[in-house]
Amino acid sequence: MEAAAIKTLRYLSVSEIQEHLNGVEYIIMAAPAPDNFKETPIHFTIFLNTSDNLPKDIQKAVFDKFLYEEGIKNPIEVMSQIMPVGFSEGVQETLMPMLLVKQEDMRSIPNAPMFVIDFLADSDNFSEAKDKSLTGWTYSYN
């Protein structure tokens, strides 16, 4: 059985994104990793609600805290930097964050800069992504 694609009904405008992120501390997204990464079956993206370029020691402290709190192990291919993030409205309860990496998406989809940590890893706390090949995300508010 193949998982259905997440349908986008519309993208938020830049002002709607700013309003939506009001009070959000971070968003964590878990998706199935490509099949060839057996030891690290989950693709994680952590969206921090800041556009500040965090110093390396702060980045490491934040990353280590996520690993510990979420039971995440064996992180590889870690990328952390400010990236454009769009948000789509669909049939799911919460708005889906979308890391924009293609130039055409950055131009065509309204977005806001956020500090993003993107990596592959393993965790028993994210069975939906690991065992059922589903993508999900959770918002944390201050």
Short mmCIF file of N, CA and C in Angstrom, two decimals:
data_model
loop_
_atom_site.label_atom_id
_atom_site.label_comp_id
_atom_site.label_asym_id
_atom_site.label_seq_id
_atom_site.Cartn_x
_atom_site.Cartn_y
_atom_site.Cartn_z
N MET A 1 0.84 -1.19 0.00
CA MET A 1 0.00 0.00 0.00
C MET A 1 0.88 1.25 0.00
N GLU A 2 0.61 2.14 -0.90
CA GLU A 2 1.39 3.37 -0.98
C GLU A 2 0.67 4.49 -0.25
N ALA A 3 1.41 5.26 0.52
CA ALA A 3 0.81 6.38 1.25
C ALA A 3 0.42 7.47 0.25
N ALA A 4 -0.73 8.08 0.47
CA ALA A 4 -1.19 9.15 -0.41
C ALA A 4 -0.37 10.40 -0.17
N ALA A 5 -0.18 11.17 -1.21
CA ALA A 5 0.55 12.44 -1.09
C ALA A 5 -0.28 13.41 -0.25
N ILE A 6 0.41 14.30 0.44
CA ILE A 6 -0.28 15.30 1.24
C ILE A 6 -0.74 16.41 0.30
N LYS A 7 -2.04 16.62 0.24
CA LYS A 7 -2.60 17.60 -0.69
C LYS A 7 -2.50 19.01 -0.11
N THR A 8 -2.11 19.94 -0.96
CA THR A 8 -2.07 21.35 -0.58
C THR A 8 -3.26 22.05 -1.19
N LEU A 9 -4.06 22.69 -0.36
CA LEU A 9 -5.19 23.46 -0.86
C LEU A 9 -4.74 24.88 -1.19
N ARG A 10 -3.87 25.42 -0.36
CA ARG A 10 -3.32 26.76 -0.64
C ARG A 10 -2.08 26.99 0.22
N TYR A 11 -1.27 27.96 -0.21
CA TYR A 11 -0.08 28.37 0.56
C TYR A 11 -0.42 29.63 1.33
N LEU A 12 0.14 29.75 2.53
CA LEU A 12 -0.05 30.97 3.30
C LEU A 12 0.75 32.11 2.70
N SER A 13 0.24 33.32 2.81
CA SER A 13 0.98 34.50 2.40
C SER A 13 2.03 34.81 3.47
N VAL A 14 2.96 35.69 3.17
CA VAL A 14 4.01 36.04 4.14
C VAL A 14 3.39 36.60 5.42
N SER A 15 2.40 37.46 5.32
CA SER A 15 1.78 38.01 6.54
C SER A 15 1.04 36.93 7.32
N GLU A 16 0.40 35.98 6.63
CA GLU A 16 -0.27 34.87 7.32
C GLU A 16 0.75 33.97 8.01
N ILE A 17 1.92 33.77 7.39
CA ILE A 17 2.98 32.97 8.01
C ILE A 17 3.43 33.64 9.31
N GLN A 18 3.67 34.95 9.25
CA GLN A 18 4.12 35.67 10.45
C GLN A 18 3.09 35.55 11.57
N GLU A 19 1.82 35.68 11.22
CA GLU A 19 0.76 35.56 12.22
C GLU A 19 0.69 34.12 12.76
N HIS A 20 0.81 33.14 11.85
CA HIS A 20 0.76 31.73 12.23
C HIS A 20 1.89 31.36 13.19
N LEU A 21 3.07 31.93 12.99
CA LEU A 21 4.23 31.58 13.81
C LEU A 21 4.25 32.31 15.15
N ASN A 22 3.33 33.23 15.36
CA ASN A 22 3.27 33.96 16.62
C ASN A 22 3.04 32.97 17.76
N GLY A 23 3.99 32.88 18.69
CA GLY A 23 3.88 31.98 19.83
C GLY A 23 4.45 30.58 19.58
N VAL A 24 4.87 30.29 18.34
CA VAL A 24 5.46 28.99 18.04
C VAL A 24 6.93 29.00 18.44
N GLU A 25 7.37 28.00 19.20
CA GLU A 25 8.78 27.89 19.56
C GLU A 25 9.54 27.12 18.48
N TYR A 26 8.97 25.96 18.10
CA TYR A 26 9.59 25.17 17.03
C TYR A 26 8.55 24.20 16.47
N ILE A 27 8.90 23.63 15.32
CA ILE A 27 8.09 22.58 14.70
C ILE A 27 9.06 21.44 14.40
N ILE A 28 8.67 20.22 14.72
CA ILE A 28 9.50 19.06 14.37
C ILE A 28 8.70 18.21 13.39
N MET A 29 9.35 17.84 12.29
CA MET A 29 8.71 17.03 11.26
C MET A 29 9.49 15.73 11.11
N ALA A 30 8.76 14.64 10.97
CA ALA A 30 9.38 13.33 10.75
C ALA A 30 8.76 12.71 9.51
N ALA A 31 9.62 12.21 8.64
CA ALA A 31 9.18 11.58 7.39
C ALA A 31 10.04 10.35 7.15
N PRO A 32 9.58 9.43 6.32
CA PRO A 32 10.43 8.28 6.02
C PRO A 32 11.68 8.73 5.26
N ALA A 33 12.81 8.16 5.64
CA ALA A 33 14.06 8.46 4.93
C ALA A 33 14.10 7.61 3.65
N PRO A 34 14.95 7.97 2.70
CA PRO A 34 15.10 7.12 1.51
C PRO A 34 15.47 5.69 1.93
N ASP A 35 15.00 4.71 1.17
CA ASP A 35 15.16 3.30 1.51
C ASP A 35 16.59 2.84 1.77
N ASN A 36 17.56 3.47 1.12
CA ASN A 36 18.94 3.01 1.28
C ASN A 36 19.55 3.41 2.62
N PHE A 37 18.83 4.13 3.47
CA PHE A 37 19.35 4.52 4.79
C PHE A 37 18.69 3.66 5.87
N LYS A 38 19.05 2.38 5.92
CA LYS A 38 18.42 1.43 6.84
C LYS A 38 18.70 1.76 8.32
N GLU A 39 19.90 2.24 8.62
CA GLU A 39 20.27 2.54 10.01
C GLU A 39 19.63 3.84 10.49
N THR A 40 19.23 4.67 9.56
CA THR A 40 18.63 5.97 9.89
C THR A 40 17.34 6.13 9.09
N PRO A 41 16.28 5.43 9.51
CA PRO A 41 15.07 5.35 8.68
C PRO A 41 14.16 6.58 8.69
N ILE A 42 14.52 7.59 9.49
CA ILE A 42 13.64 8.76 9.61
C ILE A 42 14.37 10.03 9.18
N HIS A 43 13.69 10.82 8.36
CA HIS A 43 14.19 12.13 7.93
C HIS A 43 13.53 13.17 8.82
N PHE A 44 14.33 13.79 9.69
CA PHE A 44 13.82 14.81 10.61
C PHE A 44 14.13 16.21 10.09
N THR A 45 13.19 17.12 10.30
CA THR A 45 13.44 18.53 10.08
C THR A 45 12.92 19.27 11.29
N ILE A 46 13.78 20.06 11.91
CA ILE A 46 13.39 20.88 13.05
C ILE A 46 13.40 22.33 12.56
N PHE A 47 12.25 22.97 12.67
CA PHE A 47 12.10 24.36 12.25
C PHE A 47 12.07 25.21 13.52
N LEU A 48 13.12 25.97 13.78
CA LEU A 48 13.14 26.85 14.95
C LEU A 48 12.54 28.19 14.53
N ASN A 49 11.69 28.74 15.36
CA ASN A 49 11.02 29.99 15.01
C ASN A 49 11.94 31.18 15.28
N THR A 50 13.03 31.21 14.51
CA THR A 50 13.95 32.34 14.55
C THR A 50 14.62 32.44 13.20
N SER A 51 14.96 33.66 12.82
CA SER A 51 15.73 33.83 11.59
C SER A 51 17.15 34.28 11.95
N ASP A 52 17.50 34.16 13.24
CA ASP A 52 18.86 34.47 13.68
C ASP A 52 19.79 33.32 13.31
N ASN A 53 20.98 33.67 12.87
CA ASN A 53 21.97 32.63 12.60
C ASN A 53 22.63 32.28 13.93
N LEU A 54 22.23 31.16 14.50
CA LEU A 54 22.67 30.78 15.84
C LEU A 54 24.14 30.39 15.85
N PRO A 55 24.88 30.81 16.89
CA PRO A 55 26.28 30.40 17.02
C PRO A 55 26.37 28.87 17.11
N LYS A 56 27.48 28.31 16.67
CA LYS A 56 27.66 26.84 16.62
C LYS A 56 27.42 26.17 17.97
N ASP A 57 27.87 26.78 19.07
CA ASP A 57 27.68 26.14 20.38
C ASP A 57 26.20 26.10 20.77
N ILE A 58 25.45 27.14 20.40
CA ILE A 58 24.00 27.16 20.66
C ILE A 58 23.31 26.11 19.77
N GLN A 59 23.72 26.04 18.50
CA GLN A 59 23.16 25.04 17.58
C GLN A 59 23.35 23.64 18.17
N LYS A 60 24.56 23.36 18.65
CA LYS A 60 24.87 22.04 19.19
C LYS A 60 24.02 21.76 20.43
N ALA A 61 23.89 22.74 21.32
CA ALA A 61 23.10 22.57 22.54
C ALA A 61 21.63 22.29 22.20
N VAL A 62 21.08 23.05 21.26
CA VAL A 62 19.69 22.86 20.85
C VAL A 62 19.51 21.48 20.22
N PHE A 63 20.42 21.11 19.32
CA PHE A 63 20.36 19.81 18.64
C PHE A 63 20.45 18.67 19.65
N ASP A 64 21.42 18.75 20.56
CA ASP A 64 21.59 17.71 21.58
C ASP A 64 20.34 17.56 22.45
N LYS A 65 19.70 18.68 22.78
CA LYS A 65 18.48 18.67 23.59
C LYS A 65 17.37 17.93 22.84
N PHE A 66 17.21 18.21 21.53
CA PHE A 66 16.21 17.50 20.73
C PHE A 66 16.50 16.01 20.68
N LEU A 67 17.74 15.66 20.44
CA LEU A 67 18.11 14.24 20.36
C LEU A 67 17.72 13.53 21.66
N TYR A 68 18.09 14.15 22.78
CA TYR A 68 17.82 13.55 24.09
C TYR A 68 16.32 13.46 24.36
N GLU A 69 15.60 14.58 24.21
CA GLU A 69 14.18 14.63 24.56
C GLU A 69 13.32 13.76 23.66
N GLU A 70 13.71 13.60 22.41
CA GLU A 70 12.89 12.85 21.45
C GLU A 70 13.38 11.41 21.25
N GLY A 71 14.42 11.00 21.99
CA GLY A 71 14.94 9.65 21.87
C GLY A 71 15.51 9.37 20.49
N ILE A 72 16.17 10.37 19.92
CA ILE A 72 16.72 10.25 18.56
C ILE A 72 18.18 9.81 18.64
N LYS A 73 18.52 8.79 17.82
CA LYS A 73 19.90 8.30 17.82
C LYS A 73 20.46 8.20 16.40
N ASN A 74 21.78 8.12 16.34
CA ASN A 74 22.53 7.97 15.08
C ASN A 74 22.28 9.07 14.05
N PRO A 75 22.27 10.36 14.44
CA PRO A 75 22.03 11.39 13.43
C PRO A 75 23.18 11.46 12.41
N ILE A 76 22.81 11.53 11.14
CA ILE A 76 23.80 11.69 10.07
C ILE A 76 23.30 12.76 9.09
N GLU A 77 24.21 13.20 8.22
CA GLU A 77 23.87 14.17 7.18
C GLU A 77 23.17 15.40 7.78
N VAL A 78 23.72 15.92 8.86
CA VAL A 78 23.10 17.05 9.55
C VAL A 78 23.40 18.35 8.82
N MET A 79 22.35 19.10 8.52
CA MET A 79 22.47 20.42 7.90
C MET A 79 21.73 21.38 8.81
N SER A 80 22.38 22.45 9.20
CA SER A 80 21.69 23.46 10.00
C SER A 80 22.03 24.85 9.48
N GLN A 81 20.99 25.58 9.10
CA GLN A 81 21.17 26.93 8.56
C GLN A 81 19.82 27.61 8.42
N ILE A 82 19.84 28.88 8.11
CA ILE A 82 18.61 29.62 7.86
C ILE A 82 18.15 29.27 6.44
N MET A 83 16.89 28.87 6.34
CA MET A 83 16.32 28.45 5.06
C MET A 83 14.92 29.06 4.89
N PRO A 84 14.48 29.21 3.64
CA PRO A 84 13.10 29.68 3.42
C PRO A 84 12.11 28.54 3.70
N VAL A 85 11.05 28.87 4.44
CA VAL A 85 10.04 27.88 4.81
C VAL A 85 8.67 28.42 4.42
N GLY A 86 7.95 27.62 3.65
CA GLY A 86 6.57 27.96 3.30
C GLY A 86 5.64 27.12 4.16
N PHE A 87 4.37 27.49 4.16
CA PHE A 87 3.38 26.74 4.92
C PHE A 87 2.17 26.48 4.03
N SER A 88 1.71 25.22 4.03
CA SER A 88 0.56 24.90 3.21
C SER A 88 -0.61 24.48 4.07
N GLU A 89 -1.79 24.82 3.58
CA GLU A 89 -3.03 24.43 4.22
C GLU A 89 -3.57 23.24 3.44
N GLY A 90 -3.96 22.20 4.17
CA GLY A 90 -4.50 21.02 3.52
C GLY A 90 -5.65 20.49 4.35
N VAL A 91 -5.87 19.18 4.27
CA VAL A 91 -6.97 18.59 5.03
C VAL A 91 -6.55 18.22 6.45
N GLN A 92 -5.23 18.24 6.74
CA GLN A 92 -4.78 17.90 8.08
C GLN A 92 -5.07 19.07 9.04
N GLU A 93 -5.03 18.76 10.35
CA GLU A 93 -5.42 19.73 11.37
C GLU A 93 -4.53 20.96 11.42
N THR A 94 -3.23 20.77 11.24
CA THR A 94 -2.30 21.89 11.37
C THR A 94 -1.64 22.19 10.03
N LEU A 95 -1.16 23.39 9.91
CA LEU A 95 -0.48 23.80 8.68
C LEU A 95 0.84 23.06 8.54
N MET A 96 1.15 22.63 7.32
CA MET A 96 2.37 21.87 7.09
C MET A 96 3.52 22.80 6.72
N PRO A 97 4.63 22.72 7.48
CA PRO A 97 5.82 23.49 7.09
C PRO A 97 6.50 22.81 5.90
N MET A 98 7.05 23.61 5.01
CA MET A 98 7.72 23.06 3.84
C MET A 98 9.07 23.75 3.66
N LEU A 99 10.13 22.97 3.78
CA LEU A 99 11.48 23.48 3.56
C LEU A 99 11.63 23.67 2.05
N LEU A 100 11.90 24.90 1.63
CA LEU A 100 12.00 25.19 0.19
C LEU A 100 13.47 25.13 -0.23
N VAL A 101 13.79 24.20 -1.11
CA VAL A 101 15.18 24.03 -1.54
C VAL A 101 15.37 24.36 -3.02
N LYS A 102 14.30 24.25 -3.81
CA LYS A 102 14.40 24.56 -5.24
C LYS A 102 14.18 26.06 -5.46
N GLN A 103 15.01 26.63 -6.34
CA GLN A 103 14.90 28.06 -6.64
C GLN A 103 13.48 28.44 -7.08
N GLU A 104 12.87 27.61 -7.93
CA GLU A 104 11.53 27.95 -8.43
C GLU A 104 10.50 27.98 -7.30
N ASP A 105 10.65 27.07 -6.29
CA ASP A 105 9.74 27.08 -5.14
C ASP A 105 9.96 28.33 -4.29
N MET A 106 11.23 28.71 -4.11
CA MET A 106 11.54 29.90 -3.31
C MET A 106 10.91 31.14 -3.95
N ARG A 107 10.88 31.16 -5.27
CA ARG A 107 10.29 32.31 -5.98
C ARG A 107 8.76 32.27 -5.99
N SER A 108 8.17 31.07 -6.11
CA SER A 108 6.73 30.99 -6.33
C SER A 108 5.91 30.77 -5.06
N ILE A 109 6.52 30.27 -3.98
CA ILE A 109 5.79 29.98 -2.74
C ILE A 109 6.18 31.01 -1.69
N PRO A 110 5.19 31.74 -1.14
CA PRO A 110 5.51 32.71 -0.07
C PRO A 110 6.20 31.98 1.08
N ASN A 111 7.22 32.63 1.67
CA ASN A 111 7.98 31.95 2.72
C ASN A 111 8.55 32.93 3.72
N ALA A 112 9.05 32.37 4.80
CA ALA A 112 9.72 33.15 5.85
C ALA A 112 11.02 32.44 6.18
N PRO A 113 12.08 33.20 6.48
CA PRO A 113 13.34 32.56 6.88
C PRO A 113 13.21 31.98 8.28
N MET A 114 13.65 30.72 8.44
CA MET A 114 13.66 30.08 9.75
C MET A 114 14.97 29.33 9.90
N PHE A 115 15.43 29.17 11.13
CA PHE A 115 16.62 28.36 11.37
C PHE A 115 16.18 26.90 11.36
N VAL A 116 16.77 26.12 10.46
CA VAL A 116 16.34 24.75 10.23
C VAL A 116 17.49 23.78 10.51
N ILE A 117 17.16 22.66 11.18
CA ILE A 117 18.11 21.56 11.36
C ILE A 117 17.49 20.36 10.66
N ASP A 118 18.18 19.85 9.67
CA ASP A 118 17.65 18.77 8.83
C ASP A 118 18.64 17.61 8.90
N PHE A 119 18.14 16.39 9.14
CA PHE A 119 19.06 15.25 9.30
C PHE A 119 18.31 13.93 9.19
N LEU A 120 19.08 12.87 9.05
CA LEU A 120 18.55 11.50 9.07
C LEU A 120 18.94 10.88 10.41
N ALA A 121 18.05 10.06 10.98
CA ALA A 121 18.34 9.43 12.27
C ALA A 121 17.36 8.29 12.51
N ASP A 122 17.41 7.76 13.74
CA ASP A 122 16.49 6.71 14.14
C ASP A 122 15.88 7.10 15.49
N SER A 123 14.66 6.66 15.73
CA SER A 123 14.01 6.88 17.01
C SER A 123 12.81 5.94 17.10
N ASP A 124 12.59 5.38 18.29
CA ASP A 124 11.42 4.53 18.49
C ASP A 124 10.18 5.38 18.78
N ASN A 125 10.37 6.69 18.97
CA ASN A 125 9.24 7.58 19.28
C ASN A 125 8.49 8.05 18.04
N PHE A 126 8.96 7.69 16.86
CA PHE A 126 8.33 8.17 15.63
C PHE A 126 7.97 6.99 14.74
N SER A 127 7.17 6.07 15.28
CA SER A 127 6.84 4.84 14.56
C SER A 127 6.02 5.10 13.30
N GLU A 128 5.24 6.18 13.28
CA GLU A 128 4.45 6.48 12.08
C GLU A 128 5.37 6.66 10.87
N ALA A 129 6.47 7.38 11.08
CA ALA A 129 7.42 7.60 9.98
C ALA A 129 8.24 6.33 9.72
N LYS A 130 8.65 5.68 10.79
CA LYS A 130 9.56 4.54 10.69
C LYS A 130 8.86 3.28 10.17
N ASP A 131 7.71 2.96 10.72
CA ASP A 131 7.05 1.69 10.40
C ASP A 131 5.94 1.81 9.36
N LYS A 132 5.29 2.97 9.32
CA LYS A 132 4.14 3.12 8.44
C LYS A 132 4.41 4.04 7.26
N SER A 133 5.64 4.56 7.15
CA SER A 133 6.04 5.47 6.06
C SER A 133 5.14 6.69 5.94
N LEU A 134 4.73 7.22 7.09
CA LEU A 134 3.90 8.42 7.10
C LEU A 134 4.74 9.63 7.50
N THR A 135 4.30 10.80 7.05
CA THR A 135 4.96 12.04 7.41
C THR A 135 4.07 12.77 8.41
N GLY A 136 4.68 13.31 9.46
CA GLY A 136 3.91 14.06 10.44
C GLY A 136 4.74 15.19 11.03
N TRP A 137 4.07 16.12 11.67
CA TRP A 137 4.76 17.24 12.29
C TRP A 137 4.01 17.66 13.55
N THR A 138 4.76 18.25 14.47
CA THR A 138 4.22 18.69 15.75
C THR A 138 4.73 20.10 16.02
N TYR A 139 3.82 20.93 16.49
CA TYR A 139 4.16 22.30 16.88
C TYR A 139 4.40 22.35 18.37
N SER A 140 5.38 23.15 18.79
CA SER A 140 5.60 23.41 20.21
C SER A 140 5.50 24.92 20.41
N TYR A 141 4.71 25.30 21.39
CA TYR A 141 4.46 26.74 21.63
C TYR A 141 5.17 27.19 22.89
N ASN A 142 5.58 28.48 22.91
CA ASN A 142 6.24 29.01 24.11
C ASN A 142 5.20 29.33 25.15
#
